[in-house]
PDB file of C-alpha atoms in Angstrom:
ATOM      1  CA  MET C  41     -33.349  21.585  27.270  1.00  0.00           C
ATOM      2  CA  LYS C  42     -32.063  24.516  24.767  1.00  0.00           C
ATOM      3  CA  ARG C  43     -28.455  23.140  24.421  1.00  0.00           C
ATOM      4  CA  ALA C  44     -30.137  19.879  23.596  1.00  0.00           C
ATOM      5  CA  ALA C  45     -32.532  21.397  21.120  1.00  0.00           C
ATOM      6  CA  PHE C  46     -29.445  23.294  19.326  1.00  0.00           C
ATOM      7  CA  LEU C  47     -27.873  19.586  18.945  1.00  0.00           C
ATOM      8  CA  LEU C  48     -30.719  18.504  17.731  1.00  0.00           C
ATOM      9  CA  LEU C  49     -31.150  21.155  15.250  1.00  0.00           C
ATOM     10  CA  GLY C  50     -27.168  21.014  14.205  1.00  0.00           C
ATOM     11  CA  LEU C  51     -27.998  17.013  13.633  1.00  0.00           C
ATOM     12  CA  LEU C  52     -31.431  17.693  11.567  1.00  0.00           C
ATOM     13  CA  ALA C  53     -29.490  20.603   9.468  1.00  0.00           C
ATOM     14  CA  THR C  54     -26.100  18.236   8.981  1.00  0.00           C
ATOM     15  CA  THR C  55     -28.330  15.355   8.068  1.00  0.00           C
ATOM     16  CA  ALA C  56     -29.905  17.479   5.082  1.00  0.00           C
ATOM     17  CA  ALA C  57     -26.960  18.454   4.066  1.00  0.00           C
ATOM     18  CA  ALA C  58     -25.325  15.571   3.968  1.00  0.00           C
ATOM     19  CA  GLN C  59     -28.188  13.679   1.489  1.00  0.00           C
ATOM     20  CA  ARG C  60     -27.445  14.175  -2.112  1.00  0.00           C
ATOM     21  CA  THR C  61     -30.753  15.342  -4.681  1.00  0.00           C
ATOM     22  CA  VAL C  62     -31.621  12.619  -7.095  1.00  0.00           C
ATOM     23  CA  THR C  63     -33.528  13.634  -9.632  1.00  0.00           C
ATOM     24  CA  ILE C  64     -35.920  10.868 -11.200  1.00  0.00           C
ATOM     25  CA  GLY C  65     -37.741  11.277 -14.612  1.00  0.00           C
ATOM     26  CA  LEU C  66     -40.946   9.284 -14.590  1.00  0.00           C
ATOM     27  CA  GLY C  67     -42.494   8.743 -18.120  1.00  0.00           C
ATOM     28  CA  TYR C  68     -46.188  10.689 -18.530  1.00  0.00           C
ATOM     29  CA  ASN C  69     -48.285  12.113 -15.910  1.00  0.00           C
ATOM     30  CA  PRO C  70     -47.961  11.206 -11.653  1.00  0.00           C
ATOM     31  CA  ASP C  71     -50.274   8.223 -11.777  1.00  0.00           C
ATOM     32  CA  VAL C  72     -51.039   5.146 -10.185  1.00  0.00           C
ATOM     33  CA  GLN C  73     -48.454   2.543 -11.770  1.00  0.00           C
ATOM     34  CA  PHE C  74     -45.561   4.555 -10.022  1.00  0.00           C
ATOM     35  CA  THR C  75     -47.033   3.711  -6.777  1.00  0.00           C
ATOM     36  CA  PRO C  76     -43.611   1.771  -5.372  1.00  0.00           C
ATOM     37  CA  PHE C  77     -41.215   5.021  -5.715  1.00  0.00           C
ATOM     38  CA  TYR C  78     -43.948   7.077  -4.371  1.00  0.00           C
ATOM     39  CA  VAL C  79     -44.029   4.856  -1.492  1.00  0.00           C
ATOM     40  CA  ALA C  80     -40.315   4.163  -1.434  1.00  0.00           C
ATOM     41  CA  ASP C  81     -40.356   8.825  -0.732  1.00  0.00           C
ATOM     42  CA  LYS C  82     -43.171   8.603   1.522  1.00  0.00           C
ATOM     43  CA  LEU C  83     -41.739   5.939   3.777  1.00  0.00           C
ATOM     44  CA  GLY C  84     -37.863   7.452   3.917  1.00  0.00           C
ATOM     45  CA  TYR C  85     -36.857   4.632   1.869  1.00  0.00           C
ATOM     46  CA  PHE C  86     -34.740   6.769  -0.261  1.00  0.00           C
ATOM     47  CA  GLY C  87     -34.243   8.922   2.961  1.00  0.00           C
ATOM     48  CA  ALA C  88     -32.544   5.823   4.063  1.00  0.00           C
ATOM     49  CA  GLU C  89     -29.789   5.990   1.996  1.00  0.00           C
ATOM     50  CA  GLY C  90     -28.741   9.126   2.073  1.00  0.00           C
ATOM     51  CA  LEU C  91     -30.745  10.239  -0.944  1.00  0.00           C
ATOM     52  CA  LYS C  92     -33.313  13.600  -1.512  1.00  0.00           C
ATOM     53  CA  VAL C  93     -35.952  12.396  -4.434  1.00  0.00           C
ATOM     54  CA  THR C  94     -37.753  14.869  -6.776  1.00  0.00           C
ATOM     55  CA  TYR C  95     -39.822  13.864  -9.845  1.00  0.00           C
ATOM     56  CA  GLN C  96     -39.815  14.817 -13.244  1.00  0.00           C
ATOM     57  CA  HIS C  97     -43.228  13.450 -14.959  1.00  0.00           C
ATOM     58  CA  GLY C  98     -43.322  13.841 -19.063  1.00  0.00           C
ATOM     59  CA  TYR C  99     -43.114  12.018 -21.760  1.00  0.00           C
ATOM     60  CA  VAL C 100     -39.809   9.379 -21.337  1.00  0.00           C
ATOM     61  CA  SER C 101     -38.906  11.023 -25.741  1.00  0.00           C
ATOM     62  CA  GLN C 102     -38.640  13.943 -23.745  1.00  0.00           C
ATOM     63  CA  LEU C 103     -37.352  12.972 -20.037  1.00  0.00           C
ATOM     64  CA  LEU C 104     -34.654  10.600 -21.994  1.00  0.00           C
ATOM     65  CA  PRO C 105     -32.172  13.517 -23.700  1.00  0.00           C
ATOM     66  CA  LEU C 106     -32.696  14.508 -20.048  1.00  0.00           C
ATOM     67  CA  LEU C 107     -30.932  11.898 -18.735  1.00  0.00           C
ATOM     68  CA  LEU C 108     -28.120  11.510 -21.630  1.00  0.00           C
ATOM     69  CA  GLN C 109     -27.054  15.168 -20.865  1.00  0.00           C
ATOM     70  CA  GLY C 110     -27.037  14.756 -17.571  1.00  0.00           C
ATOM     71  CA  LYS C 111     -30.253  16.861 -16.295  1.00  0.00           C
ATOM     72  CA  LEU C 112     -31.482  13.575 -14.954  1.00  0.00           C
ATOM     73  CA  ASP C 113     -29.945  11.360 -12.885  1.00  0.00           C
ATOM     74  CA  PHE C 114     -32.153   8.185 -13.769  1.00  0.00           C
ATOM     75  CA  VAL C 115     -35.984   7.625 -16.121  1.00  0.00           C
ATOM     76  CA  VAL C 116     -38.692   4.946 -15.594  1.00  0.00           C
ATOM     77  CA  GLY C 117     -39.569   4.053 -19.159  1.00  0.00           C
ATOM     78  CA  ASP C 118     -39.744   0.785 -21.373  1.00  0.00           C
ATOM     79  CA  PRO C 119     -37.403  -1.189 -21.692  1.00  0.00           C
ATOM     80  CA  GLU C 120     -36.784  -0.619 -25.631  1.00  0.00           C
ATOM     81  CA  ASP C 121     -35.946   2.812 -24.583  1.00  0.00           C
ATOM     82  CA  ALA C 122     -33.319   2.129 -22.823  1.00  0.00           C
ATOM     83  CA  ILE C 123     -32.866  -0.396 -26.034  1.00  0.00           C
ATOM     84  CA  PHE C 124     -32.781   1.528 -28.543  1.00  0.00           C
ATOM     85  CA  ALA C 125     -30.938   4.678 -27.158  1.00  0.00           C
ATOM     86  CA  ARG C 126     -28.197   2.618 -26.793  1.00  0.00           C
ATOM     87  CA  ASN C 127     -28.346   0.975 -29.328  1.00  0.00           C
ATOM     88  CA  GLN C 128     -27.817   3.971 -31.042  1.00  0.00           C
ATOM     89  CA  GLY C 129     -24.354   4.692 -29.306  1.00  0.00           C
ATOM     90  CA  ALA C 130     -25.326   6.506 -25.943  1.00  0.00           C
ATOM     91  CA  ASP C 131     -24.304   5.663 -22.666  1.00  0.00           C
ATOM     92  CA  VAL C 132     -27.765   4.460 -21.553  1.00  0.00           C
ATOM     93  CA  ARG C 133     -28.782   0.808 -19.514  1.00  0.00           C
ATOM     94  CA  TYR C 134     -32.073  -1.096 -18.096  1.00  0.00           C
ATOM     95  CA  ILE C 135     -31.031  -1.458 -14.150  1.00  0.00           C
ATOM     96  CA  MET C 136     -34.699  -3.166 -12.705  1.00  0.00           C
ATOM     97  CA  THR C 137     -38.035  -3.585 -13.699  1.00  0.00           C
ATOM     98  CA  MET C 138     -40.533  -2.827 -12.021  1.00  0.00           C
ATOM     99  CA  TYR C 139     -42.956  -5.701 -14.169  1.00  0.00           C
ATOM    100  CA  GLN C 140     -41.394  -8.860 -13.912  1.00  0.00           C
ATOM    101  CA  LYS C 141     -43.592  -9.807 -17.391  1.00  0.00           C
ATOM    102  CA  ASN C 142     -45.138  -6.817 -19.664  1.00  0.00           C
ATOM    103  CA  PRO C 143     -49.051  -6.323 -18.802  1.00  0.00           C
ATOM    104  CA  VAL C 144     -49.601  -5.795 -23.155  1.00  0.00           C
ATOM    105  CA  THR C 145     -52.155  -7.466 -24.380  1.00  0.00           C
ATOM    106  CA  VAL C 146     -54.366  -7.775 -27.175  1.00  0.00           C
ATOM    107  CA  PHE C 147     -58.329  -7.822 -25.949  1.00  0.00           C
ATOM    108  CA  SER C 148     -61.078  -7.723 -28.078  1.00  0.00           C
ATOM    109  CA  LEU C 149     -64.931  -8.076 -26.989  1.00  0.00           C
ATOM    110  CA  SER C 150     -65.492 -11.380 -28.918  1.00  0.00           C
ATOM    111  CA  PRO C 151     -63.494 -15.093 -28.358  1.00  0.00           C
ATOM    112  CA  LEU C 152     -59.782 -14.563 -29.143  1.00  0.00           C
ATOM    113  CA  ASN C 153     -58.264 -18.035 -28.326  1.00  0.00           C
ATOM    114  CA  SER C 154     -54.239 -17.913 -30.242  1.00  0.00           C
ATOM    115  CA  ALA C 155     -53.065 -14.991 -32.467  1.00  0.00           C
ATOM    116  CA  ALA C 156     -54.683 -16.939 -35.695  1.00  0.00           C
ATOM    117  CA  ASP C 157     -57.705 -15.524 -34.683  1.00  0.00           C
ATOM    118  CA  LEU C 158     -56.469 -11.596 -35.390  1.00  0.00           C
ATOM    119  CA  LYS C 159     -56.516 -12.812 -39.507  1.00  0.00           C
ATOM    120  CA  GLY C 160     -58.552 -10.775 -41.103  1.00  0.00           C
ATOM    121  CA  LYS C 161     -59.071  -8.455 -38.352  1.00  0.00           C
ATOM    122  CA  ALA C 162     -58.768  -5.207 -37.474  1.00  0.00           C
ATOM    123  CA  VAL C 163     -55.867  -4.771 -34.447  1.00  0.00           C
ATOM    124  CA  GLY C 164     -55.973  -0.490 -33.321  1.00  0.00           C
ATOM    125  CA  LEU C 165     -52.481   0.527 -31.233  1.00  0.00           C
ATOM    126  CA  PRO C 166     -51.482   4.133 -30.318  1.00  0.00           C
ATOM    127  CA  GLY C 167     -49.229   4.055 -32.862  1.00  0.00           C
ATOM    128  CA  PRO C 168     -45.478   1.918 -34.496  1.00  0.00           C
ATOM    129  CA  PHE C 169     -43.818   2.577 -31.950  1.00  0.00           C
ATOM    130  CA  GLY C 170     -43.431   1.550 -28.279  1.00  0.00           C
ATOM    131  CA  SER C 171     -43.396  -1.508 -26.365  1.00  0.00           C
ATOM    132  CA  SER C 172     -47.082  -2.468 -27.857  1.00  0.00           C
ATOM    133  CA  TYR C 173     -45.676  -2.038 -31.152  1.00  0.00           C
ATOM    134  CA  HIS C 174     -42.820  -4.337 -30.671  1.00  0.00           C
ATOM    135  CA  ALA C 175     -45.235  -6.784 -28.744  1.00  0.00           C
ATOM    136  CA  LEU C 176     -47.731  -7.418 -31.362  1.00  0.00           C
ATOM    137  CA  GLN C 177     -45.259  -7.359 -33.977  1.00  0.00           C
ATOM    138  CA  ALA C 178     -43.373  -9.910 -32.261  1.00  0.00           C
ATOM    139  CA  LEU C 179     -46.993 -11.854 -31.901  1.00  0.00           C
ATOM    140  CA  LEU C 180     -48.079 -11.754 -35.485  1.00  0.00           C
ATOM    141  CA  ASP C 181     -44.028 -13.180 -36.082  1.00  0.00           C
ATOM    142  CA  SER C 182     -45.204 -16.211 -33.962  1.00  0.00           C
ATOM    143  CA  ALA C 183     -48.405 -16.943 -35.939  1.00  0.00           C
ATOM    144  CA  ASN C 184     -47.014 -16.423 -39.107  1.00  0.00           C
ATOM    145  CA  LEU C 185     -49.087 -13.092 -40.226  1.00  0.00           C
ATOM    146  CA  THR C 186     -48.160 -10.159 -41.952  1.00  0.00           C
ATOM    147  CA  GLU C 187     -49.339  -6.907 -41.426  1.00  0.00           C
ATOM    148  CA  GLY C 188     -51.654  -5.490 -44.187  1.00  0.00           C
ATOM    149  CA  ARG C 189     -51.708  -8.956 -45.657  1.00  0.00           C
ATOM    150  CA  ASP C 190     -52.723 -10.884 -42.822  1.00  0.00           C
ATOM    151  CA  VAL C 191     -53.848  -8.071 -39.757  1.00  0.00           C
ATOM    152  CA  ARG C 192     -54.666  -4.802 -41.095  1.00  0.00           C
ATOM    153  CA  LEU C 193     -52.742  -2.290 -37.926  1.00  0.00           C
ATOM    154  CA  ALA C 194     -55.446   0.752 -37.063  1.00  0.00           C
ATOM    155  CA  ASN C 195     -53.090   3.815 -35.316  1.00  0.00           C
ATOM    156  CA  ILE C 196     -55.736   4.895 -33.355  1.00  0.00           C
ATOM    157  CA  GLY C 197     -53.580   7.372 -30.490  1.00  0.00           C
ATOM    158  CA  PHE C 198     -54.627   6.084 -26.797  1.00  0.00           C
ATOM    159  CA  THR C 199     -58.141   5.542 -27.598  1.00  0.00           C
ATOM    160  CA  GLN C 200     -58.122   1.972 -26.838  1.00  0.00           C
ATOM    161  CA  VAL C 201     -61.128   1.049 -24.946  1.00  0.00           C
ATOM    162  CA  ASP C 202     -63.013   3.578 -26.643  1.00  0.00           C
ATOM    163  CA  ALA C 203     -62.537   2.085 -30.405  1.00  0.00           C
ATOM    164  CA  VAL C 204     -63.169  -1.688 -28.886  1.00  0.00           C
ATOM    165  CA  ARG C 205     -66.217  -0.914 -26.995  1.00  0.00           C
ATOM    166  CA  ALA C 206     -67.793   1.302 -30.670  1.00  0.00           C
ATOM    167  CA  GLY C 207     -66.632  -1.866 -32.673  1.00  0.00           C
ATOM    168  CA  ARG C 208     -64.400   1.176 -34.438  1.00  0.00           C
ATOM    169  CA  VAL C 209     -61.886  -1.735 -34.207  1.00  0.00           C
ATOM    170  CA  ASP C 210     -62.382  -5.853 -33.611  1.00  0.00           C
ATOM    171  CA  ALA C 211     -59.599  -6.281 -31.391  1.00  0.00           C
ATOM    172  CA  ALA C 212     -56.439  -3.753 -29.243  1.00  0.00           C
ATOM    173  CA  VAL C 213     -53.599  -3.917 -27.711  1.00  0.00           C
ATOM    174  CA  GLY C 214     -53.172  -2.637 -24.529  1.00  0.00           C
ATOM    175  CA  TYR C 215     -52.471  -2.903 -21.243  1.00  0.00           C
ATOM    176  CA  ALA C 216     -53.990  -5.732 -18.843  1.00  0.00           C
ATOM    177  CA  ASN C 217     -53.746  -4.435 -15.574  1.00  0.00           C
ATOM    178  CA  ASN C 218     -55.209  -0.836 -16.980  1.00  0.00           C
ATOM    179  CA  ASP C 219     -57.586  -0.742 -20.605  1.00  0.00           C
ATOM    180  CA  VAL C 220     -58.721  -4.751 -19.868  1.00  0.00           C
ATOM    181  CA  LEU C 221     -60.411  -3.495 -16.793  1.00  0.00           C
ATOM    182  CA  GLN C 222     -62.007  -0.095 -17.817  1.00  0.00           C
ATOM    183  CA  LEU C 223     -63.585  -1.940 -21.164  1.00  0.00           C
ATOM    184  CA  ALA C 224     -64.769  -4.418 -19.085  1.00  0.00           C
ATOM    185  CA  ARG C 225     -66.020  -2.079 -16.169  1.00  0.00           C
ATOM    186  CA  THR C 226     -67.730  -0.158 -18.771  1.00  0.00           C
ATOM    187  CA  SER C 227     -69.301  -2.408 -21.610  1.00  0.00           C
ATOM    188  CA  GLY C 228     -70.385  -5.206 -18.665  1.00  0.00           C
ATOM    189  CA  LYS C 229     -69.533  -7.636 -20.878  1.00  0.00           C
ATOM    190  CA  ARG C 230     -66.063  -9.975 -21.219  1.00  0.00           C
ATOM    191  CA  VAL C 231     -63.092  -9.083 -22.274  1.00  0.00           C
ATOM    192  CA  TYR C 232     -61.292 -11.805 -23.734  1.00  0.00           C
ATOM    193  CA  THR C 233     -57.067 -11.447 -24.261  1.00  0.00           C
ATOM    194  CA  LEU C 234     -54.309 -13.098 -25.761  1.00  0.00           C
ATOM    195  CA  ASP C 235     -51.359 -13.191 -24.036  1.00  0.00           C
ATOM    196  CA  ILE C 236     -48.067 -12.015 -25.237  1.00  0.00           C
ATOM    197  CA  SER C 237     -45.232 -12.459 -23.420  1.00  0.00           C
ATOM    198  CA  GLY C 238     -44.618 -16.465 -25.163  1.00  0.00           C
ATOM    199  CA  ALA C 239     -43.764 -14.390 -28.402  1.00  0.00           C
ATOM    200  CA  TYR C 240     -42.412 -10.891 -26.133  1.00  0.00           C
ATOM    201  CA  PRO C 241     -41.210 -12.322 -22.329  1.00  0.00           C
ATOM    202  CA  MET C 242     -39.924  -8.549 -22.283  1.00  0.00           C
ATOM    203  CA  VAL C 243     -39.900  -6.961 -19.022  1.00  0.00           C
ATOM    204  CA  GLY C 244     -42.286  -4.489 -18.299  1.00  0.00           C
ATOM    205  CA  VAL C 245     -41.609  -0.313 -17.058  1.00  0.00           C
ATOM    206  CA  GLY C 246     -38.415   0.313 -15.329  1.00  0.00           C
ATOM    207  CA  LEU C 247     -35.092   2.062 -14.334  1.00  0.00           C
ATOM    208  CA  MET C 248     -32.670   3.280 -16.714  1.00  0.00           C
ATOM    209  CA  GLY C 249     -29.859   5.163 -16.068  1.00  0.00           C
ATOM    210  CA  SER C 250     -26.945   6.583 -17.854  1.00  0.00           C
ATOM    211  CA  GLY C 251     -23.106   8.594 -17.258  1.00  0.00           C
ATOM    212  CA  LYS C 252     -22.504   9.197 -14.245  1.00  0.00           C
ATOM    213  CA  SER C 253     -25.426   7.677 -12.584  1.00  0.00           C
ATOM    214  CA  LEU C 254     -24.315   4.284 -13.169  1.00  0.00           C
ATOM    215  CA  GLN C 255     -20.940   5.344 -11.168  1.00  0.00           C
ATOM    216  CA  GLY C 256     -19.939   4.946  -7.966  1.00  0.00           C
ATOM    217  CA  ASP C 257     -22.778   3.470  -5.069  1.00  0.00           C
ATOM    218  CA  LEU C 258     -25.774   6.051  -6.311  1.00  0.00           C
ATOM    219  CA  ALA C 259     -27.446   3.326  -9.537  1.00  0.00           C
ATOM    220  CA  LYS C 260     -27.215   1.297  -5.980  1.00  0.00           C
ATOM    221  CA  LYS C 261     -28.538   3.138  -3.469  1.00  0.00           C
ATOM    222  CA  VAL C 262     -31.811   4.138  -5.772  1.00  0.00           C
ATOM    223  CA  VAL C 263     -32.557   0.747  -6.759  1.00  0.00           C
ATOM    224  CA  ARG C 264     -32.082  -0.791  -3.406  1.00  0.00           C
ATOM    225  CA  ALA C 265     -34.581   2.135  -2.686  1.00  0.00           C
ATOM    226  CA  ALA C 266     -36.785   1.389  -5.176  1.00  0.00           C
ATOM    227  CA  GLN C 267     -36.926  -2.144  -4.553  1.00  0.00           C
ATOM    228  CA  ARG C 268     -37.846  -1.595  -0.935  1.00  0.00           C
ATOM    229  CA  GLY C 269     -40.656   1.098  -2.071  1.00  0.00           C
ATOM    230  CA  LEU C 270     -42.130  -2.189  -4.863  1.00  0.00           C
ATOM    231  CA  LYS C 271     -41.669  -4.905  -1.399  1.00  0.00           C
ATOM    232  CA  PHE C 272     -43.879  -2.806   0.580  1.00  0.00           C
ATOM    233  CA  THR C 273     -46.292  -1.790  -2.827  1.00  0.00           C
ATOM    234  CA  VAL C 274     -46.925  -6.165  -3.542  1.00  0.00           C
ATOM    235  CA  ALA C 275     -47.209  -6.900   0.298  1.00  0.00           C
ATOM    236  CA  ASP C 276     -49.953  -4.569   0.934  1.00  0.00           C
ATOM    237  CA  PRO C 277     -51.761  -3.084  -2.244  1.00  0.00           C
ATOM    238  CA  ALA C 278     -54.113  -0.906   0.008  1.00  0.00           C
ATOM    239  CA  ARG C 279     -52.072   0.942   2.507  1.00  0.00           C
ATOM    240  CA  ALA C 280     -49.588   1.373  -1.155  1.00  0.00           C
ATOM    241  CA  PHE C 281     -52.390   3.207  -2.525  1.00  0.00           C
ATOM    242  CA  LYS C 282     -53.585   5.273   0.696  1.00  0.00           C
ATOM    243  CA  LEU C 283     -49.817   6.466   0.800  1.00  0.00           C
ATOM    244  CA  ALA C 284     -49.061   7.270  -3.053  1.00  0.00           C
ATOM    245  CA  GLN C 285     -52.722   8.769  -3.799  1.00  0.00           C
ATOM    246  CA  PRO C 286     -51.984  12.412  -2.803  1.00  0.00           C
ATOM    247  CA  VAL C 287     -49.223  12.479  -5.783  1.00  0.00           C
ATOM    248  CA  PHE C 288     -51.806  11.124  -8.319  1.00  0.00           C
ATOM    249  CA  GLY C 289     -54.856  11.917  -7.128  1.00  0.00           C
ATOM    250  CA  ALA C 290     -58.216  11.060  -7.739  1.00  0.00           C
ATOM    251  CA  SER C 291     -57.721   9.751 -11.650  1.00  0.00           C
ATOM    252  CA  GLY C 292     -56.345   6.408  -9.661  1.00  0.00           C
ATOM    253  CA  SER C 293     -57.201   3.161  -9.252  1.00  0.00           C
ATOM    254  CA  LEU C 294     -57.190   0.406  -6.729  1.00  0.00           C
ATOM    255  CA  ASP C 295     -58.099  -2.233  -9.091  1.00  0.00           C
ATOM    256  CA  VAL C 296     -55.000  -0.811 -11.449  1.00  0.00           C
ATOM    257  CA  LEU C 297     -52.788  -1.244  -8.178  1.00  0.00           C
ATOM    258  CA  ARG C 298     -54.203  -4.664  -7.532  1.00  0.00           C
ATOM    259  CA  ALA C 299     -53.973  -5.722 -10.711  1.00  0.00           C
ATOM    260  CA  SER C 300     -50.604  -4.643 -11.333  1.00  0.00           C
ATOM    261  CA  THR C 301     -48.785  -5.971  -8.287  1.00  0.00           C
ATOM    262  CA  PRO C 302     -48.651  -9.918  -9.431  1.00  0.00           C
ATOM    263  CA  LEU C 303     -47.177  -8.634 -12.595  1.00  0.00           C
ATOM    264  CA  MET C 304     -43.864  -7.471  -9.971  1.00  0.00           C
ATOM    265  CA  THR C 305     -42.704 -11.038  -8.767  1.00  0.00           C
ATOM    266  CA  GLY C 306     -41.739 -14.055 -10.134  1.00  0.00           C
ATOM    267  CA  PRO C 307     -40.250 -17.468 -10.125  1.00  0.00           C
ATOM    268  CA  TYR C 308     -37.119 -15.213 -10.546  1.00  0.00           C
ATOM    269  CA  THR C 309     -37.308 -13.033  -8.253  1.00  0.00           C
ATOM    270  CA  GLN C 310     -37.120 -15.417  -5.748  1.00  0.00           C
ATOM    271  CA  THR C 311     -33.582 -15.709  -5.690  1.00  0.00           C
ATOM    272  CA  ALA C 312     -32.433 -12.857  -7.579  1.00  0.00           C
ATOM    273  CA  GLY C 313     -34.967 -10.543  -5.634  1.00  0.00           C
ATOM    274  CA  LEU C 314     -37.909  -7.680  -6.934  1.00  0.00           C
ATOM    275  CA  GLY C 315     -36.554  -5.601 -10.018  1.00  0.00           C
ATOM    276  CA  ALA C 316     -33.765  -8.034 -11.117  1.00  0.00           C
ATOM    277  CA  MET C 317     -34.557  -9.294 -15.182  1.00  0.00           C
ATOM    278  CA  ASN C 318     -34.422 -13.040 -16.051  1.00  0.00           C
ATOM    279  CA  PRO C 319     -31.226 -13.317 -19.043  1.00  0.00           C
ATOM    280  CA  ALA C 320     -33.413 -16.001 -20.317  1.00  0.00           C
ATOM    281  CA  ALA C 321     -36.192 -13.860 -21.164  1.00  0.00           C
ATOM    282  CA  TRP C 322     -34.462 -10.556 -22.563  1.00  0.00           C
ATOM    283  CA  THR C 323     -32.523 -12.967 -24.579  1.00  0.00           C
ATOM    284  CA  LYS C 324     -35.786 -14.454 -26.213  1.00  0.00           C
ATOM    285  CA  ALA C 325     -36.867 -10.450 -26.925  1.00  0.00           C
ATOM    286  CA  VAL C 326     -34.073  -8.985 -28.199  1.00  0.00           C
ATOM    287  CA  ALA C 327     -33.886 -11.850 -30.309  1.00  0.00           C
ATOM    288  CA  ALA C 328     -37.864 -10.636 -31.222  1.00  0.00           C
ATOM    289  CA  LEU C 329     -36.725  -7.086 -32.377  1.00  0.00           C
ATOM    290  CA  VAL C 330     -33.324  -8.777 -34.182  1.00  0.00           C
ATOM    291  CA  LYS C 331     -36.153 -10.606 -36.643  1.00  0.00           C
ATOM    292  CA  GLN C 332     -38.122  -7.273 -36.659  1.00  0.00           C
ATOM    293  CA  GLY C 333     -35.201  -5.445 -38.281  1.00  0.00           C
ATOM    294  CA  LYS C 334     -34.834  -2.992 -35.333  1.00  0.00           C
ATOM    295  CA  LEU C 335     -31.632  -4.110 -34.105  1.00  0.00           C
ATOM    296  CA  PRO C 336     -28.599  -5.863 -35.812  1.00  0.00           C
ATOM    297  CA  ALA C 337     -27.769  -9.149 -36.024  1.00  0.00           C
ATOM    298  CA  GLY C 338     -26.025 -10.393 -33.646  1.00  0.00           C
ATOM    299  CA  ALA C 339     -27.747  -7.576 -30.904  1.00  0.00           C
ATOM    300  CA  LYS C 340     -26.390  -9.169 -27.437  1.00  0.00           C
ATOM    301  CA  ALA C 341     -29.246  -8.418 -24.936  1.00  0.00           C
ATOM    302  CA  SER C 342     -27.017  -8.587 -21.934  1.00  0.00           C
ATOM    303  CA  ASP C 343     -25.618  -4.832 -23.618  1.00  0.00           C
ATOM    304  CA  TYR C 344     -28.627  -3.895 -22.549  1.00  0.00           C
ATOM    305  CA  TYR C 345     -29.280  -4.118 -19.582  1.00  0.00           C
ATOM    306  CA  THR C 346     -27.363  -5.252 -16.121  1.00  0.00           C
ATOM    307  CA  ASN C 347     -28.539  -6.972 -12.844  1.00  0.00           C
ATOM    308  CA  ALA C 348     -25.847  -4.894 -10.906  1.00  0.00           C
ATOM    309  CA  PHE C 349     -27.496  -3.065  -8.860  1.00  0.00           C
ATOM    310  CA  ILE C 350     -29.828  -5.585  -7.636  1.00  0.00           C
ATOM    311  CA  SER C 351     -29.810  -6.123  -4.031  1.00  0.00           C
ATOM    312  CA  LYS C 352     -30.772  -9.619  -3.165  1.00  0.00           C
ATOM    313  CA  THR C 353     -32.119  -9.678   0.401  1.00  0.00           C
ATOM    314  CA  LEU C 354     -33.826  -6.627   1.394  1.00  0.00           C
ATOM    315  CA  LYS C 355     -34.692  -5.431   5.136  1.00  0.00           C
TER     316      LYS C 355
END
């Protein structure tokens, strides 16, 4: 018995020593939106790849420089974070998306049938940055509306729900799987939304890597573990929420996760695999950024992302 115990301890020690530690930066604070990553850790999906994962939370503006310096292996953030960093010469690529459809939407307590309904209105948004801003710009362009002349944009920070409920703005840009749910719950009224994906079909938040993290098989292993986390979360949101809740605590909502899981799949994932990115959608979204003057003419979507690390079939 003693010999068997010593052998077992030796095997465990060898296995632990063989594991490679991988540090992933997760934008914002511990949050329910990162459930697939927490689940992948809790259920041993990273361990099955020979990896020990640690998470570092913080704003992407703080995490991205650490990625480029090699102090983080991967970062989860908006695709635009990777796009603009690469456009400035950084060796960074977007390698997996959590959301096939960007959850950004325009919402209001007044009827919204099309982007044309925003003419003459005040629209609140966190500021002139991020996925929400670029999506709104594309939506206004699609309706031939001009900021300032046709629509007044109000920089209101992350107070969109309160601002709309209090009538400080006519509408706001936020997330369909979060802000819209909060407003409906707290106001007791119907919330109207505009789908932005037709004008800006960019994917949502996901995984990016840089430099050495994209060499060898490390990225493949990390992506495969994350894909398994996505698969589990989509199949059983309630159980995934329960597994992940110790990380994000009472601030998380199962309703938010339930509203998020439909965004994680789509027609393209049926053949390309969970987390894969539709080239046609990327091409149109990058074209919108070129039109906004955020990227140079001739910018190619394939310069900013890759599906090379996606596993088409998962066990």
